[in-house]
Short mmCIF file of C-alpha atoms in Angstrom, two decimals:
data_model
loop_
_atom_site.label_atom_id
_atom_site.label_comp_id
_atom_site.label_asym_id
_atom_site.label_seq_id
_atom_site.Cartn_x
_atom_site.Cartn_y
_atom_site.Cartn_z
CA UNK A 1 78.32 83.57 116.02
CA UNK A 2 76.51 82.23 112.52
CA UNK A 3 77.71 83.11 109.05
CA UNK A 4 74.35 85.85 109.34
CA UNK A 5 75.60 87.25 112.29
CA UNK A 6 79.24 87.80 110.81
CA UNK A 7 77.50 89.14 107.59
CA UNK A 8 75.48 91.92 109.38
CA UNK A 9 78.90 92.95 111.12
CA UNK A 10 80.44 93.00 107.55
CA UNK A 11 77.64 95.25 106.50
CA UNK A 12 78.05 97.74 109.12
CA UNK A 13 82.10 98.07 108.13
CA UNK A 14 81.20 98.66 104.97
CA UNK A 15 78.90 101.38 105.38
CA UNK A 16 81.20 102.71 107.70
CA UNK A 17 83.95 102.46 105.52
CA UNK A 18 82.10 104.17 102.72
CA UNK A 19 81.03 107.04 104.58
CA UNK A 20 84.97 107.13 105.92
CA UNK A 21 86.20 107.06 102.44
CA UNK A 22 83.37 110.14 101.09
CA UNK A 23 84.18 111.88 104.40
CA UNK A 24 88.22 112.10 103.51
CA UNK A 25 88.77 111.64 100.06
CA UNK A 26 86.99 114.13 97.21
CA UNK A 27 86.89 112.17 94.14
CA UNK A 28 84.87 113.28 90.75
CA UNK A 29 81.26 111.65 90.40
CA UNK A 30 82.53 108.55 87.75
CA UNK A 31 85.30 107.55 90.43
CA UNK A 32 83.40 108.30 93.39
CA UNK A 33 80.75 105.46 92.64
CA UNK A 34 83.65 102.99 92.10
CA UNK A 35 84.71 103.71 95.32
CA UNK A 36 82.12 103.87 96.89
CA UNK A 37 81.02 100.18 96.19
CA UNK A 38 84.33 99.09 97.17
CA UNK A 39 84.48 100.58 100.35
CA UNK A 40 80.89 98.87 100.34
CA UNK A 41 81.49 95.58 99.37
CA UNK A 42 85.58 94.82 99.85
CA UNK A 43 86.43 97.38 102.39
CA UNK A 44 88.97 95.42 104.73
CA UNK A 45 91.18 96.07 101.25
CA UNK A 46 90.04 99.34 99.40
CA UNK A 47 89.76 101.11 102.97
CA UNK A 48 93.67 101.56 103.60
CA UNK A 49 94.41 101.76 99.60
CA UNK A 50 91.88 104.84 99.13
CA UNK A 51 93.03 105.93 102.66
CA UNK A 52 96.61 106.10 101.38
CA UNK A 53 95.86 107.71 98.09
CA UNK A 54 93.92 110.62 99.33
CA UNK A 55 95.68 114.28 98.35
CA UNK A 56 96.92 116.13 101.25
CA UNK A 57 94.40 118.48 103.34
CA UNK A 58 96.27 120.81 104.07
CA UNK A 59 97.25 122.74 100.69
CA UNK A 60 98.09 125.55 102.13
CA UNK A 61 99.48 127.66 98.46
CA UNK A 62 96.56 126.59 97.08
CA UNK A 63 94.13 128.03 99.83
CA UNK A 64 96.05 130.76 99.84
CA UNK A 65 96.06 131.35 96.16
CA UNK A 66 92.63 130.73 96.08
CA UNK A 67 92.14 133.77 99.06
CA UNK A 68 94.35 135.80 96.88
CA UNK A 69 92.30 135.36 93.56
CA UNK A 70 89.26 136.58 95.25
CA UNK A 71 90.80 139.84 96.67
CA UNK A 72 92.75 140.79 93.47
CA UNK A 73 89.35 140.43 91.66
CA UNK A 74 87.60 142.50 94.52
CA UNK A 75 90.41 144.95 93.94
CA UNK A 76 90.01 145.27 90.37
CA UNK A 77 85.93 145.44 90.48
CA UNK A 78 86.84 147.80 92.88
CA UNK A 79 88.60 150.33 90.29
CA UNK A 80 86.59 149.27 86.78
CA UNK A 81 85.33 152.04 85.02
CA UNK A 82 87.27 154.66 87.10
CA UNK A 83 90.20 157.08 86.45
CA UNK A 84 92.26 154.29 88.64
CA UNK A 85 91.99 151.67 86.55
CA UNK A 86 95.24 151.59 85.03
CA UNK A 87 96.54 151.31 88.51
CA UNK A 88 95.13 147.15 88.00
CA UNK A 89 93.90 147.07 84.00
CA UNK A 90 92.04 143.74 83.56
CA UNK A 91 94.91 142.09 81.35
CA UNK A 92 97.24 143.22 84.25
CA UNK A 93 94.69 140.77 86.47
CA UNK A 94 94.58 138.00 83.63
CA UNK A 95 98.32 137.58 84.11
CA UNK A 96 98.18 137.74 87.79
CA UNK A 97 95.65 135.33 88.17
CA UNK A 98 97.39 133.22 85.48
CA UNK A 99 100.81 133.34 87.21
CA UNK A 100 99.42 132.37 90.71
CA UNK A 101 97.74 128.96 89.28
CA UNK A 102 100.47 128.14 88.10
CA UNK A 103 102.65 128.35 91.09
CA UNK A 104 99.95 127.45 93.48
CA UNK A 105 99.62 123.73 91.17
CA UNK A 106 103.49 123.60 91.50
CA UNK A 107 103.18 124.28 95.51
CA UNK A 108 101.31 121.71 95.56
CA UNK A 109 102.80 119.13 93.19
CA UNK A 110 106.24 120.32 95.89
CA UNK A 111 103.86 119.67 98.91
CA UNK A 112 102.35 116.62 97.53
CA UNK A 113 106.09 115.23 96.81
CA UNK A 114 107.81 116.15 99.88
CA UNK A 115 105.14 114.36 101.97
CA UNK A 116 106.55 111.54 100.90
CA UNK A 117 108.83 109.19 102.92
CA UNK A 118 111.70 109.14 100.36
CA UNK A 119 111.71 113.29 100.38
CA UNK A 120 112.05 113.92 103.88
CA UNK A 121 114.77 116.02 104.57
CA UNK A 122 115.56 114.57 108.41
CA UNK A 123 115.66 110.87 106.73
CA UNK A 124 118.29 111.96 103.99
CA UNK A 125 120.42 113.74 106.33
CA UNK A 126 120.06 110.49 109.00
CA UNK A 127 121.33 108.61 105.73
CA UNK A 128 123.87 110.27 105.25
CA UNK A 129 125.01 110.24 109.20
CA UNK A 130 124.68 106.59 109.21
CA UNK A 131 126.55 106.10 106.12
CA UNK A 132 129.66 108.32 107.08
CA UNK A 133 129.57 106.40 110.79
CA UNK A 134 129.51 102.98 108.69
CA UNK A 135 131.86 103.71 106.70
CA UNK A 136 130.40 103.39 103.41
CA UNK A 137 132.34 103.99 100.33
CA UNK A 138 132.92 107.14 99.17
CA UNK A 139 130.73 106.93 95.59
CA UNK A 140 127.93 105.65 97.95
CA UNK A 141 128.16 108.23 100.64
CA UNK A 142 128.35 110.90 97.69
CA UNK A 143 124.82 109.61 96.35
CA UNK A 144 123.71 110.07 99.59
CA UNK A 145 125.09 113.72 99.76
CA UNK A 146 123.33 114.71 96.39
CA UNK A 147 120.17 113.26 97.28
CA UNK A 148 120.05 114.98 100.59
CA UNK A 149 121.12 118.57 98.75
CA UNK A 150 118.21 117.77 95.93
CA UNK A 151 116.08 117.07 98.77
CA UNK A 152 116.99 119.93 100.52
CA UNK A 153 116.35 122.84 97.85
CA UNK A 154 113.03 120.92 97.09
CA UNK A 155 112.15 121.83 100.63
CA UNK A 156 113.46 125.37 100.45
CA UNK A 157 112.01 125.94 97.37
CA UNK A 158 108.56 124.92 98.67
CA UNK A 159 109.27 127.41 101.65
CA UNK A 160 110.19 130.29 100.11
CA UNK A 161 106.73 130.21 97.75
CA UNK A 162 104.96 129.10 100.94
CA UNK A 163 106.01 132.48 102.44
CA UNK A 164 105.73 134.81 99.24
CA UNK A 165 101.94 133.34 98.79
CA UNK A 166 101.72 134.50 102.52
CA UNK A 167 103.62 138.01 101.57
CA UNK A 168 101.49 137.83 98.70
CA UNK A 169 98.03 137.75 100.24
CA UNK A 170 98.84 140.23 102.78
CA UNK A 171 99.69 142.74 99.76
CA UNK A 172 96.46 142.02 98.17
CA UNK A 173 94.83 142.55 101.27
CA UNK A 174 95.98 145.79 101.06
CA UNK A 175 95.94 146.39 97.67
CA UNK A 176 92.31 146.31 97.90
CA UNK A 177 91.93 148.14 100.89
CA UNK A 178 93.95 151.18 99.07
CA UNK A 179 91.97 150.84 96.15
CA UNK A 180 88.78 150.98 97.59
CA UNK A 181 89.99 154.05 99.69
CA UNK A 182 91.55 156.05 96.82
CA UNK A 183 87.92 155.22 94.79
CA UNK A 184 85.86 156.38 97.95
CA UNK A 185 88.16 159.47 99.21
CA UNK A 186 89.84 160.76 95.72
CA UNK A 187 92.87 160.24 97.38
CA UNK A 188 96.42 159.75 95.81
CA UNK A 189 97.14 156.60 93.93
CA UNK A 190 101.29 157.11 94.49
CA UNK A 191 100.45 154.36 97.27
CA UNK A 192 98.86 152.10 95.42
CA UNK A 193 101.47 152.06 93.17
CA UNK A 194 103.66 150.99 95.32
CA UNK A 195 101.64 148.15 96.67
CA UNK A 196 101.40 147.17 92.98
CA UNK A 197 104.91 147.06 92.27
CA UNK A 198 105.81 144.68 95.46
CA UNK A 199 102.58 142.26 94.20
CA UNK A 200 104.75 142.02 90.77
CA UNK A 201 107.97 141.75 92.49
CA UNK A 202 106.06 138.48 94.85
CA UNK A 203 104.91 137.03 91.63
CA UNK A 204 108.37 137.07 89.77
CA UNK A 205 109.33 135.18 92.79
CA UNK A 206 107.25 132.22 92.48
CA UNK A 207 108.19 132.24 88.57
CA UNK A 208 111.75 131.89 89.61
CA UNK A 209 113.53 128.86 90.61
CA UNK A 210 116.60 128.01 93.88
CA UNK A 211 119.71 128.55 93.85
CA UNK A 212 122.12 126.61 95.63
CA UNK A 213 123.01 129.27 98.14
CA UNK A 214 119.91 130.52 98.73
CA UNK A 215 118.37 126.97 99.48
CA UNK A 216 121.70 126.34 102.12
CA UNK A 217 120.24 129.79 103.63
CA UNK A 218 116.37 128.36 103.80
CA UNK A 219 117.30 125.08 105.55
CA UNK A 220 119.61 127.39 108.05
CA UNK A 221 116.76 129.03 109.17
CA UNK A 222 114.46 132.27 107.92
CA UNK A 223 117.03 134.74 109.59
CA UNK A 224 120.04 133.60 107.47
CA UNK A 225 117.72 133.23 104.18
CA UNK A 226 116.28 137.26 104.86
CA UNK A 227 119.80 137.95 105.42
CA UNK A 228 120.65 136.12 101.96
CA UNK A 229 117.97 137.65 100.31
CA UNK A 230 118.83 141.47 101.38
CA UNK A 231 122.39 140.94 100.52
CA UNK A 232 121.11 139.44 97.17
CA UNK A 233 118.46 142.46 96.55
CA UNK A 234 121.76 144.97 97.10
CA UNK B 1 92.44 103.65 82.35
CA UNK B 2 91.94 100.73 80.42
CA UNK B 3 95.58 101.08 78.80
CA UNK B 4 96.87 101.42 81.92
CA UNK B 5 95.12 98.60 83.55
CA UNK B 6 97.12 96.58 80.35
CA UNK B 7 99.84 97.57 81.07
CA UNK B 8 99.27 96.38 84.95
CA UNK B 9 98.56 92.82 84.12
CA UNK B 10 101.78 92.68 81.72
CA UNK B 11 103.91 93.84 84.30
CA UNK B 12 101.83 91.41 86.91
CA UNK B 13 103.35 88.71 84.63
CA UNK B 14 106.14 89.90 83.24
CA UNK B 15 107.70 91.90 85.66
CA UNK B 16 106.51 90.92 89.47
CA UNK B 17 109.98 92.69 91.25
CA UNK B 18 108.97 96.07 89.52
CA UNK B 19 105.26 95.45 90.53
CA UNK B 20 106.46 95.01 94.46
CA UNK B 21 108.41 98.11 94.33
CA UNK B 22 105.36 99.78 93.10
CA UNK B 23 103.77 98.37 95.83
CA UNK B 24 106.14 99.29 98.57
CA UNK B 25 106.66 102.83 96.77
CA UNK B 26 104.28 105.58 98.25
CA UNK B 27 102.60 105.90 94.85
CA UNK B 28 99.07 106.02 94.04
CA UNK B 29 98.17 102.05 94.74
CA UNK B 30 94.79 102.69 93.31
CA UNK B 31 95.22 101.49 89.61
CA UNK B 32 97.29 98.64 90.64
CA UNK B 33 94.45 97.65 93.01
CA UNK B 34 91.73 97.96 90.46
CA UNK B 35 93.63 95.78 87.43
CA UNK B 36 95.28 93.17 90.19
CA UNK B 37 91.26 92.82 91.46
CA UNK B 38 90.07 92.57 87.57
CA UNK B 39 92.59 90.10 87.32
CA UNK B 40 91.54 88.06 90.12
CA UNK B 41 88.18 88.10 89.49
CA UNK B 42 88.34 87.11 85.63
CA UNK B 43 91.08 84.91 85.52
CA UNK B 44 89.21 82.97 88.57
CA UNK B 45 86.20 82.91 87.03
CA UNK B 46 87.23 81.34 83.67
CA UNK B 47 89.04 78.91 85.43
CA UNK B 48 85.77 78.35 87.84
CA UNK B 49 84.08 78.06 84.47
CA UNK B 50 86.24 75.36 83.07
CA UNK B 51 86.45 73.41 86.12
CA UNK B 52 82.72 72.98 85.67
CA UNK B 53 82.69 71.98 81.94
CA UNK B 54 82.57 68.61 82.65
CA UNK B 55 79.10 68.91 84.59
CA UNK B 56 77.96 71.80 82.77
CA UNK B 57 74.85 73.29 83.20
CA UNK B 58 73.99 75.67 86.16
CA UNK B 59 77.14 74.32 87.53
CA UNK B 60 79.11 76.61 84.67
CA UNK B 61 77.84 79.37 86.81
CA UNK B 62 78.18 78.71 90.29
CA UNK B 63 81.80 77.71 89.69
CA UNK B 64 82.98 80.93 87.87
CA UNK B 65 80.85 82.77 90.90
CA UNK B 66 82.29 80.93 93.66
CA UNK B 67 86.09 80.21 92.89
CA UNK B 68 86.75 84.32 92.43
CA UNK B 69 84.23 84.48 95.51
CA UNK B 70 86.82 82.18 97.69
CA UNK B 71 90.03 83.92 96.78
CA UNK B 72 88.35 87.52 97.98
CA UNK B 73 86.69 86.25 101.19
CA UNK B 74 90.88 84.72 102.24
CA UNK B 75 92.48 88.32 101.10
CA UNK B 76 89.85 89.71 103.79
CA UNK B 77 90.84 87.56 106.29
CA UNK B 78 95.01 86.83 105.36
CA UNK B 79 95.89 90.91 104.70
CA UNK B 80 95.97 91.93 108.22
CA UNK B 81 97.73 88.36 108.91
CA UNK B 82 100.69 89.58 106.98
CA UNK B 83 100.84 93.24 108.01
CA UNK B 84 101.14 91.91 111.47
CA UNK B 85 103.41 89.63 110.50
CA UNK B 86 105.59 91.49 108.44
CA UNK B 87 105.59 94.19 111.32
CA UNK B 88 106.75 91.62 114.42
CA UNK B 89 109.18 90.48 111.97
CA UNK B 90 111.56 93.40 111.32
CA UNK B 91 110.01 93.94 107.36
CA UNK B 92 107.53 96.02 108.71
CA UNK B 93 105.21 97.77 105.29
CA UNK B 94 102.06 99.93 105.00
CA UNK B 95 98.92 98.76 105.31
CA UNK B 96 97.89 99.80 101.73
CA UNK B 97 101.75 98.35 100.80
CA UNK B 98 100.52 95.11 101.77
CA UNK B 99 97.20 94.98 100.35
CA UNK B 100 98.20 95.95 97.24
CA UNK B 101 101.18 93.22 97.50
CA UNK B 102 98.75 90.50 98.22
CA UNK B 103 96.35 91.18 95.80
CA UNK B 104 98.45 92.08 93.14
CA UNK B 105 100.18 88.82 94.03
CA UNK B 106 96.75 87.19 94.01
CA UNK B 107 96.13 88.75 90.56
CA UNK B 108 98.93 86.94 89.43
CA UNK B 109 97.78 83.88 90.27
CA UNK B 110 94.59 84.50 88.63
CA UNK B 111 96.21 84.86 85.63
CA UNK B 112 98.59 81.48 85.72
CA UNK B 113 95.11 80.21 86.54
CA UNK B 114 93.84 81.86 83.28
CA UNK B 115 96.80 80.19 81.14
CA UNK B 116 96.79 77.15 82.63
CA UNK B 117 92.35 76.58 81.93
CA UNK B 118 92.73 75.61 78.44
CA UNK B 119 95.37 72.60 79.63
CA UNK B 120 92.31 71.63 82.31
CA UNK B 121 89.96 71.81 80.04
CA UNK B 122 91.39 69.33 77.15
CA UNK B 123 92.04 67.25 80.19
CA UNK B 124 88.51 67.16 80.93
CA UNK B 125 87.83 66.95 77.21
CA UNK B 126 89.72 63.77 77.09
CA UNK B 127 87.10 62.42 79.56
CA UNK B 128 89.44 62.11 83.24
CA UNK B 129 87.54 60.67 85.96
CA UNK B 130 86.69 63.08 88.52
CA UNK B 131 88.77 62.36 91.20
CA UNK B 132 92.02 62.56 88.67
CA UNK B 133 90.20 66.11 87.84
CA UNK B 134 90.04 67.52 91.49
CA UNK B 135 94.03 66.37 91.89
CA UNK B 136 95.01 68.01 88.21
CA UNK B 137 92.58 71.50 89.61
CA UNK B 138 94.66 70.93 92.86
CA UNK B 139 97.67 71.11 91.08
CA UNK B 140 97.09 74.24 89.28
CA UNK B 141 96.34 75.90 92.01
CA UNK B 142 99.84 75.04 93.62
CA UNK B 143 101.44 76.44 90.81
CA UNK B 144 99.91 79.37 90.93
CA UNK B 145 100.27 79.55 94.41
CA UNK B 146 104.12 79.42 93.97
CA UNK B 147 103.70 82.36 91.18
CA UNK B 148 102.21 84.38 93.80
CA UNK B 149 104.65 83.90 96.42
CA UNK B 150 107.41 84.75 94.22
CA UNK B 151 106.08 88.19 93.90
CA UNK B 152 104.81 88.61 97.60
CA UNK B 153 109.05 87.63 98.41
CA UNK B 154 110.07 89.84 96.65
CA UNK B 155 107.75 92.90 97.98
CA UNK B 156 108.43 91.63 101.34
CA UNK B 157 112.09 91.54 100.93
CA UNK B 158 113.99 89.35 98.87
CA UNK B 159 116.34 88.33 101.92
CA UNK B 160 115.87 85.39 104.43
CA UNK B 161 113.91 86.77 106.70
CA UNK B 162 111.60 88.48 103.81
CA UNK B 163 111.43 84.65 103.09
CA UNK B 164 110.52 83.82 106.78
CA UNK B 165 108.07 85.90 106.63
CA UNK B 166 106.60 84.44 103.70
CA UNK B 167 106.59 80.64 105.09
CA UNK B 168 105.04 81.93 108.43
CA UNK B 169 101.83 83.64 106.15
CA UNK B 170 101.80 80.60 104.18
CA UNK B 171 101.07 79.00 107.64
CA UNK B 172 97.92 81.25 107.61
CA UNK B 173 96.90 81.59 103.87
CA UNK B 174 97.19 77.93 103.22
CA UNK B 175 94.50 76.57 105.81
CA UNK B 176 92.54 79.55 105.06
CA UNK B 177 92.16 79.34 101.84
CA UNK B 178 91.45 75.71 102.09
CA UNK B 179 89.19 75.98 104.32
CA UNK B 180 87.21 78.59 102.80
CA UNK B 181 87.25 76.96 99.44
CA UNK B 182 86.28 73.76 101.28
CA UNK B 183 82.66 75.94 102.62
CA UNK B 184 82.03 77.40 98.95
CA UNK B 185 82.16 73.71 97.13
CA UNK B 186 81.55 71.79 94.99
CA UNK B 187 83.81 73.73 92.31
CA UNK B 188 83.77 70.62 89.84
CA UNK B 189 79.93 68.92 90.33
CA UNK B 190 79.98 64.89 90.15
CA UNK B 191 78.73 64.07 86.89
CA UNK B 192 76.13 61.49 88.27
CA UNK B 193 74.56 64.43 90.50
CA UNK B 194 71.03 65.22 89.56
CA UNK B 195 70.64 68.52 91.38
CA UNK B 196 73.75 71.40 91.38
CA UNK B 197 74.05 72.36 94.94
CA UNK B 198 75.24 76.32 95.01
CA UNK B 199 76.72 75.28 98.60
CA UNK B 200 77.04 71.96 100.40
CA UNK B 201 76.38 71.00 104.00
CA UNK B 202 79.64 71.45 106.20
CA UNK B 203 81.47 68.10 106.68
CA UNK B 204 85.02 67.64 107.48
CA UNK B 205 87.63 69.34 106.54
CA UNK B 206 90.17 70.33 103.45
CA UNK B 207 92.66 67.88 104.57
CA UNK B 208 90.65 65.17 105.29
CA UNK B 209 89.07 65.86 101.81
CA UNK B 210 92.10 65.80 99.73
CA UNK B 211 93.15 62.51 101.76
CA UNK B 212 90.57 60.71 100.63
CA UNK B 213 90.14 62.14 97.44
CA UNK B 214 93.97 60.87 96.54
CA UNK B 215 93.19 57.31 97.59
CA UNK B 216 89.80 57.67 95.65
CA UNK B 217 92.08 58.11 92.41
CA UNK B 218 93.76 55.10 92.84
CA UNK B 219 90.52 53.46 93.25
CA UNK B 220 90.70 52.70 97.19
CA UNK B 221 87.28 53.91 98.88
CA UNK B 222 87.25 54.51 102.29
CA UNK B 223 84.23 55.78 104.46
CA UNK B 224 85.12 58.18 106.08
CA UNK B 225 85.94 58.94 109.58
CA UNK B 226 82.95 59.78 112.18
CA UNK B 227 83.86 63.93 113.01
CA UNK B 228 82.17 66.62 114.60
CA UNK B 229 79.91 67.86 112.03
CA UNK B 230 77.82 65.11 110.81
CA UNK B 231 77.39 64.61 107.50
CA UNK B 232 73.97 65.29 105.67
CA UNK B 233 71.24 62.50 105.19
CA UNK B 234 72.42 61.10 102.23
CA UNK B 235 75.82 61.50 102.14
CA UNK B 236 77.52 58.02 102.26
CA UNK B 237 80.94 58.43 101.41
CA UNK B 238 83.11 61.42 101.57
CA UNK B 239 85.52 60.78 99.12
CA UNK B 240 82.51 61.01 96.55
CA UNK B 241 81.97 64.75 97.88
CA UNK B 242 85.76 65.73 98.18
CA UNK B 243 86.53 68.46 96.21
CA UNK B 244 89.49 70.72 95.25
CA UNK B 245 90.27 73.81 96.94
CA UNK B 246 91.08 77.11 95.61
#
């Protein structure tokens, strides 16, 4: 094999790599071209480091915001101009919309963080095991204890908004759906209503932080945390 | 991200244990990657540059091209050497871990390179024959070398084995980098040379090279040995064309 021979090979990875790199990673223009001549011209090293840096795909509070956004504004276009729209007045919206950014960025920022290898839940608590079958002193095993709780409510916290953004689109699903229907048929709004109170109650919950109990309750399952969460709502 | 590229290469220097735990963090390794490669290629290219100072000329060029040039081509080839390594070893890192560890451990180097050009260039100044030159270029690249290693330990694991693994990469990175430096010469350019090559001919090898080149400075000339790859018409003594390695 000559040096022209290894260089053609060398090509081909690197246009391989580059399309690899565009294909999985979504970078702005300015960045893009950086990377893009790396993976080019050094990509046995900038393959695995842009590889590594690349967000998570799967975002699913953000998708799910995003889903959301689009029916609440559906809803309200729905209603503008008509005797029903106090039922979802445009500031109403604003503050909506504005609340669910916010929590979807902080889903994500939760997501983004517990992907990594020093947040997972199973490692802390196989810490902790090994510790206490090791024998470890107590102030160490204690360290361990607290990380694994932090690391615990991060987790439940990022549950429960993963299943109010779920609750959440579902609502707005059908907030529309009533909307449109009390537009088109002249029917009562006393339903909407209702669908518009349970949207605000969803949203206070992703303002709201974990509390201890309540993140004990997550990581014992959804049964015990609906269970929690009824008693709590009592 | 040009503060924070600073702030990369005075950690690279000042602080190499918190610039392995960045690297075996799972943090975003792409800013360390950019300034450690900035590094590399600068600081190796001065210090190209300097080597060449006592040719001058096109040689200026070729030098600062060639010596950054040599110490990309052996990360290519040494990264996946000590992920492997690492991995059959019981220190076992991510593949972006150890990239970034390598080159921000080459980056490093760059940069001892970059202190350490002014000291080669009053040496050259002060008019030292050549083959004192290629030992004093030789020597600066060891010491770099062992500011680079320090970090790679301690991203590796600062613990005997960490350090076994180290020595057994060294058994790869050394002859590779030789070698590869000993394709892209000459770094320095003979004075008496009429033409600047950008490459020479393949002949020998590193060790052989440095062999000769050390009895050369004590003013014993030797031809050299007969070897595989014949030398190029013209080319009477080896220890004339030994060169330093990267």
């Amino acid at each position: 094999m000559t040096l022209t021979d290894l260089g053609v090979l060398y090509g081909i990875g690197g246009v391989a790599s580059a399309a690899l790199v565009r294909r999985f990673t979504g970078k702005p223009r300015r960045e893009s071209a950086t990377s893009f001549l790396l993976s080019l011209l050094l990509w046995p090293l900038w393959l695995p480091i842009a590889l590594a840096s690349r967000k998570p795909s799967s975002l699913v509070g953000a998708r799910l915001s995003s889903d959301t956004e689009v029916a609440l504004l559906e809803a309200h276009a729905a209603v503008r101009g008509t005797p029903l729209e106090p039922l979802l007045p445009r500031q109403a919206l604003d503050r909506i919309l504005s609340e669910l950014a916010r929590a979807g960025e902080r889903h994500a920022e939760l997501s983004e963080l517990l992907a990594r290898r020093h947040f997972d839940p199973k490692l802390a608590e196989a810490r902790v095991a090994r510790l206490t079958r090791d024998g470890a002193p107590a102030r160490t095993l204690s360290s361990a204890r607290l990380h694994l709780d932090n690391v615990e409510r991060l987790a439940a916290l990022r549950a429960r908004d993963q299943r109010t953004f779920e609750e959440l689109a579902e609502l707005v699903l059908a907030l529309r759906a009533q909307l449109v229907l009390a537009k088109f048929s002249e029917s009562s709004a006393s339903d909407v209503q209702g669908i518009v109170g349970e949207v605000w109650a969803r949203i206070d919950v992703l303002g709201t932080t974990l509390e201890p109990a309540s993140a004990g309750a997550y990581m014992a399952g959804p049964a015990a945390f609906s269970d929690l969460a009824e008693s709590q709502a009592e | 991200m040009f503060q924070e590229t600073v702030q990369v290469l005075e950690r690279l220097l000042r602080s190499p244990s918190q610039i392995a735990k960045h690297c075996a963090a799972d943090e975003d390794p792409r800013a360390l990657f950019l300034a450690s490669l900035c590094a590399t290629l600068l600081g190796a290219a001065a210090f190209g540059g300097v080597l060449a100072t006592s040719r001058g000329g096109l040689q200026l060029l070729y030098s600062a091209t060639k010596v950054p040039l040599a110490l990309v081509i052996t990360l290519v080839l040494v990264v996946p050497a000590l992920h492997g390594l690492a991995a059959s070893l019981g220190q076992p890192l991510r593949l972006s871990a150890v990239v970034s560890l390598v080159l921000a451990a080459t980056g490093r180097a760059a940069l001892v390179l970059l202190a350490l050009s002014p000291v080669v260039w009053l040496a050259l100044d002060r008019g030292i024959g050549y083959h004192s030159s290629v030992l004093l270029a030789a020597a600066c690249y060891a010491l770099a070398g062992l500011s680079a290693l320090g970090l790679l330990w301690h991203g590796v694991g600062k613990s005997l084995r960490g350090a076994f693994v180290i020595a057994c990469f060294g058994l790869v990175l050394v002859p590779t980098g030789a070698q590869t430096a000993w394709l892209l010469r000459p770094f320095i350019g003979r004075p008496a040379q009429a033409r600047v090559p950008f490459l020479r001919h393949r002949e020998s090898s590193f060790a052989d090279a440095m062999y000769l080149s050390a009895l050369s400075s004590q003013g014993i000339y030797r031809a050299p040995e007969p070897n595989s790859h014949p030398a190029p018409r013209g080319a009477t003594n080896l220890a004339d064309d030994a060169e330093e390695a990267p």
